[in-house]
Amino acid sequence: MRKKTVFAGLALALAVGSAGCGVQEEQGQESDGQESGMTEEELEEARARIREIYDVDSQSAVREELDAEKGEKQYTADDMLVEYDPFGTNTQSLYVYFQTETPVSVSCTVHVEDEDIPDYTQQLTEDGSYLLEHEYQVIGLVPDMENEITFTLAETDGQTEEQEEGLYVVLGNDSDGLDFMYYYDNSGVLRGEVPIIGYRSHRLLFSEEGVYFSISETEMARMDELGQVTAVYDLGQYELHHDYVFDDDGNILLLATDTEQDSVEDESLPEGQYYLYMFNNNIGVSETRPDFDWRVIDGIQSEAVDGTTSYYYKYLVDETAGSYELVERFEVPYSGYVSSVQEIGVNVVADSGMQGIWGEYDSEDDLIRSFTMEKESFIYRVYKYGL
């Protein structure tokens, strides 16, 4: 069935770090395996399967198989090549390939028969391009439901043609005992799951080369727009979660506990200067410095959940002068561990992980909107990006 339509626009999504798949030892909770009902041996087997996913040679072999399948016949908009999550990197995704006789731009909408789950639309062809050959990763499938995916083909003259092929996918969401990086849309609907080896997925970066993200405490992967892992990097010893800066006398110079640091280059700054922003947990606990008296910091907290205030901090760093200056800070809901912040233009997304709360703040540091997530233990990271 064919019909004319007009593409409605871009969708936004939140990438949310694993919720409730790891716990702090200080809380006296059970291990991951005990929580999920898996034995330690079963948990190690599951992690080994995930490690196989992040083997670059294995990923290249999958790519070769797809390329061979592409050459077997002429795939068209009426007869697409469709594979479910071939690279194993998003349990709610499809690989789609086809060719068209005229250049078109492609978008798609995911629909399920549930009034509480809105349709999810994504632009597949990037940068306003019109192409003859089309190869995409469709994300946003809803687990345990039939997913109807409608592709919209827009021609350069502004006309659009909608391919309603009756493409359905039934997915099972089997995440018992494993760790994932989750994708949610603005309505809070789960739209994707990327498996990771350990819950400390502390980095998620977007660039022209692809998406960079931590798959364990010491490893970072690069994934392209099709979901293929193209590189895995060894980060060395994991030391980012509790970094402190002390002077020669042992006095703290910066903050209590910080997570999710990121640097920002600014062309208006002199050479050697840049901004560094972070989530200041504001908790005074350190197993590596048990003798340090954290009470010297005014307002310091000592509990993971029951506290008053954490902060967004932004420093101006001058590497030439060897100095730094706190240029912006504002209060966010308290979280003694985990959490994250992300600058998006003049806005900031802040995740108070132990409370399961995240929100977006405007240029005046005023809260625009906040979300609360049902969780077992905490939310590790939250990011926002456009599709």
mmCIF file of C-alpha atoms in Angstrom:
data_model
loop_
_atom_site.group_PDB
_atom_site.id
_atom_site.type_symbol
_atom_site.label_atom_id
_atom_site.label_comp_id
_atom_site.label_asym_id
_atom_site.label_seq_id
_atom_site.Cartn_x
_atom_site.Cartn_y
_atom_site.Cartn_z
ATOM 1 C CA MET A 1 0.000 0.000 0.000
ATOM 2 C CA ARG A 2 1.380 3.411 -0.957
ATOM 3 C CA LYS A 3 0.261 6.832 0.144
ATOM 4 C CA LYS A 4 1.567 10.388 0.256
ATOM 5 C CA THR A 5 2.559 11.886 3.583
ATOM 6 C CA VAL A 6 4.591 14.705 5.091
ATOM 7 C CA PHE A 7 7.388 14.010 7.542
ATOM 8 C CA ALA A 8 6.516 15.567 10.885
ATOM 9 C CA GLY A 9 10.010 16.334 12.229
ATOM 10 C CA LEU A 10 12.857 15.054 14.353
ATOM 11 C CA ALA A 11 12.476 13.053 17.545
ATOM 12 C CA LEU A 12 14.598 13.506 20.646
ATOM 13 C CA ALA A 13 15.862 10.710 22.834
ATOM 14 C CA LEU A 14 17.546 10.234 26.196
ATOM 15 C CA ALA A 15 20.359 7.797 26.618
ATOM 16 C CA VAL A 16 20.192 6.511 30.134
ATOM 17 C CA GLY A 17 22.890 4.571 31.940
ATOM 18 C CA SER A 18 22.076 1.213 33.484
ATOM 19 C CA ALA A 19 19.492 1.389 36.265
ATOM 20 C CA GLY A 20 19.784 -0.912 39.233
ATOM 21 C CA CYS A 21 22.416 -3.227 37.740
ATOM 22 C CA GLY A 22 25.148 -2.418 40.234
ATOM 23 C CA VAL A 23 25.286 -1.443 43.917
ATOM 24 C CA GLN A 24 27.677 0.290 46.266
ATOM 25 C CA GLU A 25 29.453 -1.919 48.795
ATOM 26 C CA GLU A 26 28.872 0.740 51.450
ATOM 27 C CA GLN A 27 25.142 -0.005 51.314
ATOM 28 C CA GLY A 28 25.608 -3.638 52.260
ATOM 29 C CA GLN A 29 23.647 -4.876 49.244
ATOM 30 C CA GLU A 30 24.005 -8.242 47.547
ATOM 31 C CA SER A 31 26.137 -8.752 44.450
ATOM 32 C CA ASP A 32 24.805 -8.496 40.891
ATOM 33 C CA GLY A 33 24.594 -12.233 40.550
ATOM 34 C CA GLN A 34 22.718 -12.657 43.846
ATOM 35 C CA GLU A 35 20.295 -9.861 42.963
ATOM 36 C CA SER A 36 19.411 -11.424 39.608
ATOM 37 C CA GLY A 37 19.237 -15.019 40.804
ATOM 38 C CA MET A 38 22.241 -15.956 38.642
ATOM 39 C CA THR A 39 25.205 -17.859 40.001
ATOM 40 C CA GLU A 40 28.641 -16.267 39.726
ATOM 41 C CA GLU A 41 29.498 -18.779 37.011
ATOM 42 C CA GLU A 42 26.373 -17.896 35.006
ATOM 43 C CA LEU A 43 27.137 -14.209 35.406
ATOM 44 C CA GLU A 44 30.675 -14.688 34.113
ATOM 45 C CA GLU A 45 29.325 -16.653 31.132
ATOM 46 C CA ALA A 46 26.938 -13.811 30.354
ATOM 47 C CA ARG A 47 29.751 -11.268 30.530
ATOM 48 C CA ALA A 48 31.891 -13.479 28.290
ATOM 49 C CA ARG A 49 29.120 -13.441 25.672
ATOM 50 C CA ILE A 50 29.072 -9.643 25.846
ATOM 51 C CA ARG A 51 32.862 -9.561 25.456
ATOM 52 C CA GLU A 52 32.440 -11.565 22.258
ATOM 53 C CA ILE A 53 30.176 -8.778 20.964
ATOM 54 C CA TYR A 54 32.953 -6.237 21.509
ATOM 55 C CA ASP A 55 35.547 -8.222 19.555
ATOM 56 C CA VAL A 56 36.438 -6.083 16.516
ATOM 57 C CA ASP A 57 37.301 -9.128 14.356
ATOM 58 C CA SER A 58 33.899 -10.688 15.083
ATOM 59 C CA GLN A 59 32.204 -7.419 14.225
ATOM 60 C CA SER A 60 34.111 -7.255 10.930
ATOM 61 C CA ALA A 61 32.958 -10.793 10.118
ATOM 62 C CA VAL A 62 29.321 -9.739 10.630
ATOM 63 C CA ARG A 63 29.942 -6.759 8.354
ATOM 64 C CA GLU A 64 31.313 -9.091 5.649
ATOM 65 C CA GLU A 65 28.247 -11.331 5.917
ATOM 66 C CA LEU A 66 25.946 -8.334 5.494
ATOM 67 C CA ASP A 67 27.934 -7.108 2.501
ATOM 68 C CA ALA A 68 27.689 -10.558 0.906
ATOM 69 C CA GLU A 69 23.946 -10.623 1.497
ATOM 70 C CA LYS A 70 23.613 -7.151 -0.055
ATOM 71 C CA GLY A 71 25.203 -8.493 -3.247
ATOM 72 C CA GLU A 72 22.889 -11.480 -3.609
ATOM 73 C CA LYS A 73 20.024 -9.490 -5.197
ATOM 74 C CA GLN A 74 18.702 -5.998 -5.881
ATOM 75 C CA TYR A 75 17.007 -4.767 -2.718
ATOM 76 C CA THR A 76 14.398 -2.038 -3.235
ATOM 77 C CA ALA A 77 11.995 0.012 -1.097
ATOM 78 C CA ASP A 78 9.412 -2.694 -1.844
ATOM 79 C CA ASP A 79 11.809 -5.510 -0.917
ATOM 80 C CA MET A 80 14.271 -4.386 1.755
ATOM 81 C CA LEU A 81 17.083 -6.353 3.362
ATOM 82 C CA VAL A 82 16.154 -6.388 7.065
ATOM 83 C CA GLU A 83 18.159 -8.047 9.842
ATOM 84 C CA TYR A 84 17.438 -7.917 13.569
ATOM 85 C CA ASP A 85 20.373 -6.482 15.597
ATOM 86 C CA PRO A 86 23.099 -8.205 13.530
ATOM 87 C CA PHE A 87 25.995 -6.685 15.505
ATOM 88 C CA GLY A 88 24.430 -7.502 18.884
ATOM 89 C CA THR A 89 24.833 -3.905 20.084
ATOM 90 C CA ASN A 90 21.195 -2.834 20.434
ATOM 91 C CA THR A 91 18.542 -5.372 21.362
ATOM 92 C CA GLN A 92 15.801 -3.092 20.036
ATOM 93 C CA SER A 93 17.121 -2.302 16.569
ATOM 94 C CA LEU A 94 17.054 -3.395 12.928
ATOM 95 C CA TYR A 95 19.595 -3.218 10.128
ATOM 96 C CA VAL A 96 17.915 -2.045 6.897
ATOM 97 C CA TYR A 97 19.359 -1.838 3.361
ATOM 98 C CA PHE A 98 17.789 -0.972 -0.027
ATOM 99 C CA GLN A 99 18.284 1.112 -3.158
ATOM 100 C CA THR A 100 16.018 3.597 -4.955
ATOM 101 C CA GLU A 101 15.868 4.708 -8.591
ATOM 102 C CA THR A 102 15.780 8.391 -7.642
ATOM 103 C CA PRO A 103 17.537 10.196 -4.749
ATOM 104 C CA VAL A 104 15.390 10.263 -1.603
ATOM 105 C CA SER A 105 15.667 11.111 2.076
ATOM 106 C CA VAL A 106 14.337 8.423 4.428
ATOM 107 C CA SER A 107 12.626 8.602 7.807
ATOM 108 C CA CYS A 108 10.632 5.979 9.680
ATOM 109 C CA THR A 109 8.026 5.699 12.420
ATOM 110 C CA VAL A 110 7.687 2.865 14.946
ATOM 111 C CA HIS A 111 4.116 2.151 16.049
ATOM 112 C CA VAL A 112 2.686 -0.317 18.578
ATOM 113 C CA GLU A 113 -0.926 -0.950 19.576
ATOM 114 C CA ASP A 114 -0.720 0.665 22.993
ATOM 115 C CA GLU A 115 -2.333 4.029 23.724
ATOM 116 C CA ASP A 116 0.254 4.758 26.420
ATOM 117 C CA ILE A 117 3.190 4.378 24.001
ATOM 118 C CA PRO A 118 3.383 7.166 21.402
ATOM 119 C CA ASP A 119 4.713 6.623 17.906
ATOM 120 C CA TYR A 120 8.457 7.076 17.576
ATOM 121 C CA THR A 121 9.776 8.848 14.462
ATOM 122 C CA GLN A 122 13.430 9.103 13.443
ATOM 123 C CA GLN A 123 15.243 10.675 10.487
ATOM 124 C CA LEU A 124 17.456 7.986 8.955
ATOM 125 C CA THR A 125 19.130 9.959 6.155
ATOM 126 C CA GLU A 126 21.401 12.531 7.787
ATOM 127 C CA ASP A 127 22.474 16.065 6.919
ATOM 128 C CA GLY A 128 19.594 16.763 4.548
ATOM 129 C CA SER A 129 21.037 14.342 1.979
ATOM 130 C CA TYR A 130 19.133 12.602 -0.824
ATOM 131 C CA LEU A 131 20.624 9.211 -1.691
ATOM 132 C CA LEU A 132 20.219 6.280 -4.081
ATOM 133 C CA GLU A 133 21.696 3.697 -1.692
ATOM 134 C CA HIS A 134 20.258 3.397 1.817
ATOM 135 C CA GLU A 135 21.782 1.595 4.794
ATOM 136 C CA TYR A 136 20.476 2.376 8.272
ATOM 137 C CA GLN A 137 20.057 1.253 11.848
ATOM 138 C CA VAL A 138 16.446 1.608 12.951
ATOM 139 C CA ILE A 139 16.190 1.935 16.724
ATOM 140 C CA GLY A 140 13.206 2.421 18.999
ATOM 141 C CA LEU A 141 11.523 -0.992 18.840
ATOM 142 C CA VAL A 142 9.354 -1.820 21.848
ATOM 143 C CA PRO A 143 10.058 -5.200 23.511
ATOM 144 C CA ASP A 144 7.408 -7.904 23.846
ATOM 145 C CA MET A 145 5.080 -6.201 21.362
ATOM 146 C CA GLU A 146 4.427 -6.220 17.613
ATOM 147 C CA ASN A 147 6.203 -3.241 16.068
ATOM 148 C CA GLU A 148 4.827 -1.706 12.865
ATOM 149 C CA ILE A 149 7.547 0.285 11.102
ATOM 150 C CA THR A 150 6.555 2.759 8.405
ATOM 151 C CA PHE A 151 9.265 4.168 6.119
ATOM 152 C CA THR A 152 8.771 7.580 4.520
ATOM 153 C CA LEU A 153 10.710 8.382 1.324
ATOM 154 C CA ALA A 154 11.018 12.101 0.574
ATOM 155 C CA GLU A 155 12.093 13.154 -2.930
ATOM 156 C CA THR A 156 14.055 16.306 -3.749
ATOM 157 C CA ASP A 157 10.931 17.992 -5.139
ATOM 158 C CA GLY A 158 9.321 17.826 -1.733
ATOM 159 C CA GLN A 159 6.973 14.923 -2.519
ATOM 160 C CA THR A 160 7.013 11.986 -0.152
ATOM 161 C CA GLU A 161 6.044 8.373 -0.536
ATOM 162 C CA GLU A 162 5.280 6.179 2.431
ATOM 163 C CA GLN A 163 6.115 2.478 2.300
ATOM 164 C CA GLU A 164 3.734 0.627 4.597
ATOM 165 C CA GLU A 165 5.144 -2.859 4.269
ATOM 166 C CA GLY A 166 3.539 -4.507 7.298
ATOM 167 C CA LEU A 167 6.950 -5.143 8.830
ATOM 168 C CA TYR A 168 6.497 -6.580 12.342
ATOM 169 C CA VAL A 169 9.040 -7.593 14.960
ATOM 170 C CA VAL A 170 8.359 -9.377 18.240
ATOM 171 C CA LEU A 171 11.120 -8.869 20.781
ATOM 172 C CA GLY A 172 11.860 -10.367 24.172
ATOM 173 C CA ASN A 173 13.575 -8.207 26.777
ATOM 174 C CA ASP A 174 15.826 -10.764 28.502
ATOM 175 C CA SER A 175 18.059 -8.582 30.676
ATOM 176 C CA ASP A 176 18.126 -10.760 33.818
ATOM 177 C CA GLY A 177 21.554 -10.450 35.386
ATOM 178 C CA LEU A 178 23.110 -8.396 32.549
ATOM 179 C CA ASP A 179 24.056 -4.706 32.329
ATOM 180 C CA PHE A 180 22.754 -2.369 29.604
ATOM 181 C CA MET A 181 22.916 1.214 28.474
ATOM 182 C CA TYR A 182 19.288 2.122 27.850
ATOM 183 C CA TYR A 183 17.695 4.497 25.344
ATOM 184 C CA TYR A 184 14.432 6.218 26.300
ATOM 185 C CA ASP A 185 12.341 8.717 24.362
ATOM 186 C CA ASN A 186 10.943 11.963 25.784
ATOM 187 C CA SER A 187 7.854 10.107 27.014
ATOM 188 C CA GLY A 188 9.955 7.739 29.088
ATOM 189 C CA VAL A 189 9.465 4.739 26.752
ATOM 190 C CA LEU A 190 12.394 2.313 26.526
ATOM 191 C CA ARG A 191 13.679 2.475 22.928
ATOM 192 C CA GLY A 192 17.010 0.659 22.974
ATOM 193 C CA GLU A 193 19.401 -1.458 25.019
ATOM 194 C CA VAL A 194 23.155 -1.625 24.448
ATOM 195 C CA PRO A 195 24.873 -4.417 26.428
ATOM 196 C CA ILE A 196 27.921 -3.504 28.498
ATOM 197 C CA ILE A 197 30.232 -5.677 30.578
ATOM 198 C CA GLY A 198 30.105 -3.682 33.816
ATOM 199 C CA TYR A 199 27.676 -1.098 35.135
ATOM 200 C CA ARG A 200 30.245 1.709 35.344
ATOM 201 C CA SER A 201 29.397 3.075 31.897
ATOM 202 C CA HIS A 202 30.910 6.419 32.803
ATOM 203 C CA ARG A 203 31.407 7.978 29.379
ATOM 204 C CA LEU A 204 29.177 8.546 26.357
ATOM 205 C CA LEU A 205 30.570 10.818 23.642
ATOM 206 C CA PHE A 206 29.222 11.629 20.171
ATOM 207 C CA SER A 207 31.491 12.606 17.279
ATOM 208 C CA GLU A 208 31.692 12.397 13.494
ATOM 209 C CA GLU A 209 33.458 9.036 13.853
ATOM 210 C CA GLY A 210 30.608 7.503 15.842
ATOM 211 C CA VAL A 211 29.532 6.966 19.436
ATOM 212 C CA TYR A 212 32.190 6.350 22.088
ATOM 213 C CA PHE A 213 31.090 4.699 25.330
ATOM 214 C CA SER A 214 32.527 2.680 28.199
ATOM 215 C CA ILE A 215 31.711 -1.021 28.158
ATOM 216 C CA SER A 216 33.546 -1.747 31.427
ATOM 217 C CA GLU A 217 35.672 -0.017 34.039
ATOM 218 C CA THR A 218 38.730 -0.018 31.765
ATOM 219 C CA GLU A 219 37.425 -0.325 28.194
ATOM 220 C CA MET A 220 35.805 2.095 25.771
ATOM 221 C CA ALA A 221 34.198 1.124 22.451
ATOM 222 C CA ARG A 222 33.504 3.084 19.279
ATOM 223 C CA MET A 223 30.281 2.220 17.442
ATOM 224 C CA ASP A 224 29.229 3.576 14.041
ATOM 225 C CA GLU A 225 25.752 4.649 12.932
ATOM 226 C CA LEU A 226 24.853 1.078 11.914
ATOM 227 C CA GLY A 227 25.659 -0.369 15.339
ATOM 228 C CA GLN A 228 28.984 -1.952 14.316
ATOM 229 C CA VAL A 229 31.774 -1.817 16.897
ATOM 230 C CA THR A 230 34.781 -0.514 14.963
ATOM 231 C CA ALA A 231 37.313 -0.127 17.788
ATOM 232 C CA VAL A 232 37.828 -0.966 21.472
ATOM 233 C CA TYR A 233 40.266 1.042 23.610
ATOM 234 C CA ASP A 234 42.025 0.115 26.846
ATOM 235 C CA LEU A 235 41.600 2.960 29.354
ATOM 236 C CA GLY A 236 44.013 1.486 31.888
ATOM 237 C CA GLN A 237 43.296 1.487 35.605
ATOM 238 C CA TYR A 238 39.852 2.867 36.449
ATOM 239 C CA GLU A 239 40.379 5.924 38.668
ATOM 240 C CA LEU A 240 37.766 8.399 37.464
ATOM 241 C CA HIS A 241 34.977 7.687 39.920
ATOM 242 C CA HIS A 242 36.563 9.249 43.021
ATOM 243 C CA ASP A 243 39.143 11.827 41.985
ATOM 244 C CA TYR A 244 40.256 14.348 44.605
ATOM 245 C CA VAL A 245 42.734 17.222 44.460
ATOM 246 C CA PHE A 246 44.754 17.854 47.666
ATOM 247 C CA ASP A 247 47.562 20.262 48.519
ATOM 248 C CA ASP A 248 50.876 19.198 50.080
ATOM 249 C CA ASP A 249 49.374 19.277 53.572
ATOM 250 C CA GLY A 250 46.497 16.963 52.660
ATOM 251 C CA ASN A 251 43.858 19.697 52.477
ATOM 252 C CA ILE A 252 41.247 19.274 49.756
ATOM 253 C CA LEU A 253 41.419 21.917 47.026
ATOM 254 C CA LEU A 254 38.457 21.067 44.841
ATOM 255 C CA LEU A 255 35.367 19.098 45.846
ATOM 256 C CA ALA A 256 34.279 16.049 47.741
ATOM 257 C CA THR A 257 33.344 13.543 45.071
ATOM 258 C CA ASP A 258 32.846 14.239 41.394
ATOM 259 C CA THR A 259 31.471 12.148 38.571
ATOM 260 C CA GLU A 260 31.132 12.613 34.831
ATOM 261 C CA GLN A 261 33.770 15.231 34.180
ATOM 262 C CA ASP A 262 33.908 16.704 30.685
ATOM 263 C CA SER A 263 35.927 19.450 29.068
ATOM 264 C CA VAL A 264 34.654 22.093 26.648
ATOM 265 C CA GLU A 265 36.756 23.962 24.136
ATOM 266 C CA ASP A 266 35.695 27.583 23.513
ATOM 267 C CA GLU A 267 37.080 29.564 20.559
ATOM 268 C CA SER A 268 36.564 32.816 22.478
ATOM 269 C CA LEU A 269 39.098 31.741 25.127
ATOM 270 C CA PRO A 270 42.849 32.353 24.831
ATOM 271 C CA GLU A 271 45.083 29.449 23.896
ATOM 272 C CA GLY A 272 45.570 27.048 26.788
ATOM 273 C CA GLN A 273 42.212 27.800 28.424
ATOM 274 C CA TYR A 274 39.120 25.606 28.453
ATOM 275 C CA TYR A 275 36.082 24.848 30.613
ATOM 276 C CA LEU A 276 35.716 21.754 32.781
ATOM 277 C CA TYR A 277 32.303 20.845 34.160
ATOM 278 C CA MET A 278 31.199 18.031 36.451
ATOM 279 C CA PHE A 279 28.588 16.672 38.873
ATOM 280 C CA ASN A 280 29.740 17.495 42.411
ATOM 281 C CA ASN A 281 28.216 14.728 44.538
ATOM 282 C CA ASN A 282 29.187 16.588 47.731
ATOM 283 C CA ILE A 283 29.758 13.452 49.801
ATOM 284 C CA GLY A 284 32.665 13.035 52.203
ATOM 285 C CA VAL A 285 33.564 9.341 52.019
ATOM 286 C CA SER A 286 36.875 7.892 50.828
ATOM 287 C CA GLU A 287 38.171 4.394 51.519
ATOM 288 C CA THR A 288 41.603 5.475 50.289
ATOM 289 C CA ARG A 289 41.838 8.341 52.825
ATOM 290 C CA PRO A 290 40.122 6.962 55.971
ATOM 291 C CA ASP A 291 41.858 9.461 58.277
ATOM 292 C CA PHE A 292 40.771 12.590 56.422
ATOM 293 C CA ASP A 293 38.273 14.771 58.330
ATOM 294 C CA TRP A 294 35.681 15.675 55.698
ATOM 295 C CA ARG A 295 33.927 18.063 58.086
ATOM 296 C CA VAL A 296 36.387 20.781 57.086
ATOM 297 C CA ILE A 297 34.191 21.190 53.978
ATOM 298 C CA ASP A 298 31.121 23.245 54.829
ATOM 299 C CA GLY A 299 27.888 21.382 54.039
ATOM 300 C CA ILE A 300 29.552 18.050 53.286
ATOM 301 C CA GLN A 301 27.284 14.974 53.330
ATOM 302 C CA SER A 302 28.070 11.447 54.505
ATOM 303 C CA GLU A 303 25.229 9.253 53.194
ATOM 304 C CA ALA A 304 24.630 7.988 49.644
ATOM 305 C CA VAL A 305 20.920 8.890 49.453
ATOM 306 C CA ASP A 306 19.936 10.938 52.503
ATOM 307 C CA GLY A 307 21.517 14.314 51.905
ATOM 308 C CA THR A 308 20.532 17.880 51.092
ATOM 309 C CA THR A 309 22.369 19.183 48.034
ATOM 310 C CA SER A 310 24.677 18.200 45.208
ATOM 311 C CA TYR A 311 25.942 20.671 42.613
ATOM 312 C CA TYR A 312 26.728 21.348 38.984
ATOM 313 C CA TYR A 313 30.255 22.831 38.881
ATOM 314 C CA LYS A 314 31.975 24.538 35.949
ATOM 315 C CA TYR A 315 35.628 25.603 36.093
ATOM 316 C CA LEU A 316 37.698 27.793 33.793
ATOM 317 C CA VAL A 317 41.073 26.045 33.493
ATOM 318 C CA ASP A 318 44.210 27.855 32.359
ATOM 319 C CA GLU A 319 46.922 25.282 31.613
ATOM 320 C CA THR A 320 49.438 27.984 30.667
ATOM 321 C CA ALA A 321 49.169 29.692 34.062
ATOM 322 C CA GLY A 322 48.506 26.447 35.914
ATOM 323 C CA SER A 323 45.343 27.854 37.512
ATOM 324 C CA TYR A 324 41.602 27.258 37.621
ATOM 325 C CA GLU A 325 38.524 29.240 38.676
ATOM 326 C CA LEU A 326 34.977 28.179 39.572
ATOM 327 C CA VAL A 327 32.809 30.199 37.162
ATOM 328 C CA GLU A 328 29.383 28.600 37.585
ATOM 329 C CA ARG A 329 27.555 26.368 40.022
ATOM 330 C CA PHE A 330 23.963 25.594 40.933
ATOM 331 C CA GLU A 331 22.181 23.161 43.214
ATOM 332 C CA VAL A 332 20.719 19.870 41.988
ATOM 333 C CA PRO A 333 18.923 17.067 43.879
ATOM 334 C CA TYR A 334 21.339 15.237 46.143
ATOM 335 C CA SER A 335 23.099 12.049 45.095
ATOM 336 C CA GLY A 336 26.128 10.788 46.994
ATOM 337 C CA TYR A 337 27.297 8.449 44.224
ATOM 338 C CA VAL A 338 27.008 7.920 40.454
ATOM 339 C CA SER A 339 25.084 10.706 38.583
ATOM 340 C CA SER A 340 26.096 12.879 35.606
ATOM 341 C CA VAL A 341 25.841 16.267 33.937
ATOM 342 C CA GLN A 342 25.846 17.179 30.241
ATOM 343 C CA GLU A 343 25.934 20.589 28.580
ATOM 344 C CA ILE A 344 23.632 20.988 25.560
ATOM 345 C CA GLY A 345 24.146 24.465 24.149
ATOM 346 C CA VAL A 346 23.318 26.808 27.033
ATOM 347 C CA ASN A 347 21.288 24.139 28.856
ATOM 348 C CA VAL A 348 22.450 21.454 31.287
ATOM 349 C CA VAL A 349 21.045 17.957 31.830
ATOM 350 C CA ALA A 350 21.727 16.711 35.373
ATOM 351 C CA ASP A 351 21.116 13.192 36.688
ATOM 352 C CA SER A 352 20.879 12.645 40.452
ATOM 353 C CA GLY A 353 21.361 8.929 40.200
ATOM 354 C CA MET A 354 20.722 7.677 43.728
ATOM 355 C CA GLN A 355 17.302 9.347 43.728
ATOM 356 C CA GLY A 356 16.438 8.309 40.171
ATOM 357 C CA ILE A 357 15.809 11.924 39.137
ATOM 358 C CA TRP A 358 17.051 13.807 36.097
ATOM 359 C CA GLY A 359 16.194 17.228 34.736
ATOM 360 C CA GLU A 360 17.166 19.907 32.246
ATOM 361 C CA TYR A 361 18.173 23.428 33.342
ATOM 362 C CA ASP A 362 18.183 26.589 31.219
ATOM 363 C CA SER A 363 20.861 29.291 30.879
ATOM 364 C CA GLU A 364 19.604 30.930 34.094
ATOM 365 C CA ASP A 365 20.042 27.628 35.977
ATOM 366 C CA ASP A 366 16.257 27.281 36.290
ATOM 367 C CA LEU A 367 14.715 23.817 36.004
ATOM 368 C CA ILE A 368 12.797 23.368 32.728
ATOM 369 C CA ARG A 369 11.516 19.848 33.301
ATOM 370 C CA SER A 370 12.360 16.871 35.493
ATOM 371 C CA PHE A 371 11.757 13.122 35.322
ATOM 372 C CA THR A 372 11.617 10.449 38.023
ATOM 373 C CA MET A 373 12.415 6.863 37.084
ATOM 374 C CA GLU A 374 11.383 3.652 38.792
ATOM 375 C CA LYS A 375 14.612 1.923 39.806
ATOM 376 C CA GLU A 376 16.023 -0.924 41.838
ATOM 377 C CA SER A 377 19.128 0.894 43.039
ATOM 378 C CA PHE A 378 20.050 3.983 41.008
ATOM 379 C CA ILE A 379 20.471 5.545 37.565
ATOM 380 C CA TYR A 380 24.115 5.593 36.563
ATOM 381 C CA ARG A 381 24.205 8.212 33.763
ATOM 382 C CA VAL A 382 21.728 10.241 31.674
ATOM 383 C CA TYR A 383 22.455 11.909 28.318
ATOM 384 C CA LYS A 384 20.272 13.695 25.797
ATOM 385 C CA TYR A 385 20.825 13.849 22.066
ATOM 386 C CA GLY A 386 18.912 14.430 18.838
ATOM 387 C CA LEU A 387 18.131 11.768 16.234
#
